[in-house]
Coordinates of C-alpha atoms in Angstrom, one line a residue:
Chain E
S1 CA -14.9 0.7 -5.6
A2 CA -13.5 4.2 -5.6
V3 CA -11.7 6.4 -8.1
I4 CA -9.0 8.5 -6.6
S5 CA -7.1 11.4 -8.1
Q6 CA -4.0 13.1 -6.7
K7 CA -2.5 16.4 -7.6
P8 CA 0.3 17.0 -8.5
S9 CA 1.4 13.8 -10.0
R10 CA 5.0 14.8 -9.5
D11 CA 7.0 17.9 -8.5
I12 CA 10.6 19.0 -8.0
C13 CA 11.0 21.3 -5.1
Q14 CA 13.8 23.3 -3.4
R15 CA 14.8 22.4 0.2
G16 CA 13.1 24.5 2.8
T17 CA 9.9 25.0 0.8
S18 CA 6.5 23.2 1.4
L19 CA 4.3 21.2 -1.0
T20 CA 0.6 20.5 -0.6
I21 CA -0.7 17.3 -2.2
Q22 CA -4.4 16.9 -2.9
C23 CA -6.4 13.7 -2.8
Q24 CA -9.9 13.6 -4.3
V25 CA -12.3 10.7 -4.2
D26 CA -15.3 10.2 -6.4
S27 CA -17.5 9.0 -3.5
Q28 CA -17.9 9.5 0.2
V29 CA -15.5 7.3 2.2
T30 CA -15.1 6.8 5.9
M31 CA -11.3 6.2 6.0
M32 CA -8.6 8.1 4.2
F33 CA -4.9 7.4 4.7
W34 CA -1.6 8.9 3.6
Y35 CA 1.4 6.7 2.9
R36 CA 5.0 7.3 1.9
Q37 CA 6.8 4.9 -0.3
Q38 CA 10.5 5.1 -1.0
P39 CA 11.6 3.6 -4.4
G40 CA 11.6 -0.2 -4.1
Q41 CA 10.3 -0.2 -0.6
S42 CA 7.1 -1.0 1.2
L43 CA 4.4 1.5 2.2
T44 CA 4.8 3.4 5.4
L45 CA 1.6 4.9 6.9
I46 CA 2.1 8.6 7.7
A47 CA -1.4 9.2 9.2
T48 CA -5.1 8.6 9.1
A49 CA -7.0 11.6 7.9
N50 CA -10.0 12.2 10.1
Q51 CA -12.9 14.2 8.8
G52 CA -13.5 17.3 10.9
S53 CA -10.7 16.6 13.4
E54 CA -7.0 16.3 13.7
A55 CA -5.3 13.5 11.8
T56 CA -3.9 10.5 13.7
Y57 CA -0.2 10.3 13.1
E58 CA 2.0 7.2 13.2
S59 CA 5.2 7.0 15.2
G60 CA 7.9 9.1 13.5
F61 CA 5.5 11.5 11.8
V62 CA 4.4 14.8 13.4
I63 CA 1.8 17.3 12.5
D64 CA 4.2 20.2 12.2
K65 CA 6.1 18.4 9.4
F66 CA 3.1 16.7 7.7
P67 CA -0.1 18.8 8.4
I68 CA -3.2 17.1 7.0
S69 CA -6.6 18.5 6.3
R70 CA -9.8 16.6 5.6
P71 CA -12.7 19.1 5.3
N72 CA -15.2 16.5 4.0
L73 CA -15.6 12.8 3.1
T74 CA -14.2 13.1 -0.4
F75 CA -11.1 15.3 -0.1
S76 CA -7.9 15.5 1.9
T77 CA -4.6 17.3 1.6
L78 CA -1.1 16.4 2.9
T79 CA 1.5 19.1 3.2
V80 CA 5.2 18.3 3.3
S81 CA 6.7 21.2 5.2
N82 CA 10.2 22.6 5.3
M83 CA 11.4 19.9 2.9
S84 CA 14.8 18.3 2.8
P85 CA 16.2 15.8 0.3
E86 CA 15.2 13.0 2.7
D87 CA 11.6 13.8 2.0
S88 CA 12.0 12.7 -1.6
S89 CA 9.6 9.9 -2.0
I90 CA 6.2 8.9 -3.5
Y91 CA 3.3 10.0 -1.4
L92 CA 0.0 8.0 -1.8
C93 CA -3.4 8.5 -0.5
S94 CA -5.7 5.6 0.0
V95 CA -9.3 5.1 1.1
E96 CA -11.2 2.3 2.7
M97 CA -14.9 1.9 1.9
A98 CA -17.5 1.4 4.5
G99 CA -18.9 -2.1 4.8
G100 CA -16.5 -4.2 6.8
S101 CA -13.9 -5.1 4.1
N102 CA -10.4 -3.7 4.8
E103 CA -9.8 -3.3 1.0
Q104 CA -7.9 -0.1 0.2
F105 CA -8.0 1.8 -3.0
F106 CA -4.9 3.9 -3.7
G107 CA -4.5 7.1 -5.6
P108 CA -1.9 7.2 -8.4
G109 CA 0.7 8.8 -6.1
T110 CA 2.7 12.0 -6.1
R111 CA 6.4 11.6 -6.9
L112 CA 8.3 14.3 -4.9
T113 CA 11.9 15.2 -5.5
V114 CA 13.6 17.7 -3.2
L115 CA 16.8 19.2 -4.3
Chain A
G1 CA 5.4 -3.9 17.8
Q2 CA 3.3 -5.7 15.3
Q3 CA 5.1 -6.9 12.2
V4 CA 4.2 -8.4 8.9
M5 CA 7.1 -10.1 7.2
Q6 CA 7.4 -11.3 3.7
I7 CA 9.8 -13.5 1.8
P8 CA 11.5 -13.6 -0.5
Q9 CA 12.4 -10.0 -1.2
Y10 CA 13.1 -10.7 -4.8
Q11 CA 12.4 -13.6 -7.2
H12 CA 13.6 -14.0 -10.8
V13 CA 11.8 -16.6 -12.8
Q14 CA 11.6 -17.8 -16.3
E15 CA 8.3 -17.3 -18.0
G16 CA 6.2 -20.4 -17.4
E17 CA 7.8 -21.2 -14.0
D18 CA 5.8 -21.0 -10.8
F19 CA 6.2 -18.4 -8.1
T20 CA 5.3 -18.2 -4.4
T21 CA 5.6 -15.5 -1.9
Y22 CA 5.1 -16.0 1.8
C23 CA 3.8 -13.7 4.5
N24 CA 4.1 -14.1 8.3
S25 CA 2.6 -11.9 11.0
S26 CA 3.8 -11.6 14.5
T27 CA 0.2 -11.5 15.7
T28 CA -3.0 -13.3 14.7
L29 CA -4.8 -11.5 12.0
S30 CA -8.6 -11.1 11.5
N31 CA -8.0 -11.0 7.8
I32 CA -5.1 -10.7 5.3
Q33 CA -5.1 -8.8 2.0
W34 CA -2.9 -9.1 -1.0
Y35 CA -2.0 -6.2 -3.4
K36 CA 0.0 -6.0 -6.6
Q37 CA 2.0 -3.0 -7.6
R38 CA 3.2 -2.8 -11.2
P39 CA 6.5 -0.9 -11.8
G40 CA 5.7 2.8 -11.8
G41 CA 2.1 2.1 -10.6
H42 CA 0.2 2.2 -7.4
P43 CA -0.9 -0.8 -5.3
V44 CA -4.0 -2.6 -6.5
F45 CA -6.1 -4.8 -4.3
L46 CA -6.2 -8.4 -5.3
I47 CA -8.0 -10.3 -2.6
Q48 CA -8.9 -10.5 1.1
L49 CA -8.9 -13.8 3.1
V50 CA -10.8 -14.0 6.3
K51 CA -11.3 -17.6 7.4
S52 CA -8.7 -19.9 9.0
G53 CA -7.3 -22.2 6.3
E54 CA -9.1 -20.4 3.5
V55 CA -8.0 -20.9 -0.1
K56 CA -9.0 -18.7 -2.9
K57 CA -8.2 -18.8 -6.6
Q58 CA -8.1 -16.1 -9.2
K59 CA -7.1 -17.8 -12.5
R60 CA -3.4 -18.7 -12.1
L61 CA -3.2 -17.1 -8.6
T62 CA -3.9 -19.2 -5.5
F63 CA -4.1 -17.5 -2.1
Q64 CA -3.9 -19.3 1.2
F65 CA -4.6 -18.2 4.8
G66 CA -3.0 -20.3 7.5
E67 CA -4.9 -22.3 10.1
A68 CA -3.5 -20.1 12.8
K69 CA -4.3 -16.9 10.8
K70 CA -0.7 -15.7 11.2
N71 CA 0.6 -16.6 7.8
S72 CA -0.4 -16.6 4.2
S73 CA 0.9 -17.3 0.7
L74 CA 0.4 -16.3 -2.9
H75 CA 1.2 -18.8 -5.6
I76 CA 1.3 -18.0 -9.3
T77 CA 1.2 -21.0 -11.7
A78 CA 3.0 -20.6 -15.0
T79 CA 4.1 -17.0 -14.7
Q80 CA 3.7 -14.6 -17.5
T81 CA 5.4 -11.3 -18.2
T82 CA 2.3 -9.5 -17.2
D83 CA 2.8 -10.9 -13.6
V84 CA 5.8 -8.6 -13.2
G85 CA 5.6 -6.3 -10.2
T86 CA 5.7 -6.2 -6.4
Y87 CA 3.2 -8.3 -4.4
F88 CA 2.4 -7.0 -0.9
C89 CA 0.5 -8.8 1.9
A90 CA -1.2 -6.6 4.4
G91 CA -3.1 -7.1 7.7
P92 CA -5.1 -4.9 10.1
G93 CA -3.0 -3.2 12.7
T94 CA -3.8 -3.6 16.4
G95 CA -5.6 -0.9 18.3
G96 CA -6.8 1.1 15.3
F97 CA -8.1 1.2 11.8
K98 CA -4.7 1.1 10.1
T99 CA -3.3 -1.6 7.8
I100 CA 0.3 -3.0 8.1
F101 CA 2.0 -3.8 4.9
G102 CA 4.7 -6.4 4.4
A103 CA 7.9 -5.5 2.7
G104 CA 6.7 -6.9 -0.6
T105 CA 8.2 -9.5 -3.0
R106 CA 9.3 -8.2 -6.3
L107 CA 8.8 -10.6 -9.1
F108 CA 10.9 -10.5 -12.3
V109 CA 9.8 -12.7 -15.2
K110 CA 12.1 -13.4 -18.1
A111 CA 10.5 -14.1 -21.4

C-alpha cells in the first residue's frame, strides 16, 4: 500500500490567480495521476504525471491550464492556472503500485474554491 | 469512446435492507475494481476482479464479474449506517494506463 499526502487540503482563491497542489507518496511508485471531482460527481482524470517527461493529458485538459511536474518517483505537483469559478472542485492525486494490480491509492484531496 | 456506466445513481435503504449497484462497460475489461468514498473522504479501494464469472466476498459485500467481462455488481447484505457513501466501479482504459470510473452509486442508509 501507499500513504499519500496532499497540500494544501483546501484553499479559497481569487479568479485569475494560480494554485499549486503538491502530492507526496511515502514510497516510490510508477504511476501517478491527477483527478478532478465536482461535488457529488465521479472522478475525471486530468492527466498522468510522468517522471522526467511531460504529463499525458486527457481530452479537455491542456498543459497551459494544468501544468504538472513530476521530478521523481514520490512527488508531483499540479498547478491550476488563471483560475475561474468553474475550476472550483476537489483535486485528487492517486498512485498505482508496480506489480500488475490496477489498484489505486488516493490522496485526501484538495478542495479548491475560486471566487 | 469507452464508457463505464453505473446504476442506480442513488439508493435510499432502511438499515438492514440489502443493496445492489450495477456496472456496465461498453468494452470488455481485463479487470474491474470497486471503490468506496465516504462523505467528505477520498475513494478507497475495495477489491479487484479479474476472472470471467468471478465472485468474491468481503463480509457482507459480494462482488461479481460477468461472464463476458463487461459487467459487474456489488451487493451489500443487511446494510448498516457505516455502509453510507458512494460506490464506484472502475476499469482500465483502452490504449493506456489510465482507469475509467463509473458515475458512482450513492447509498443512503436510514437507521
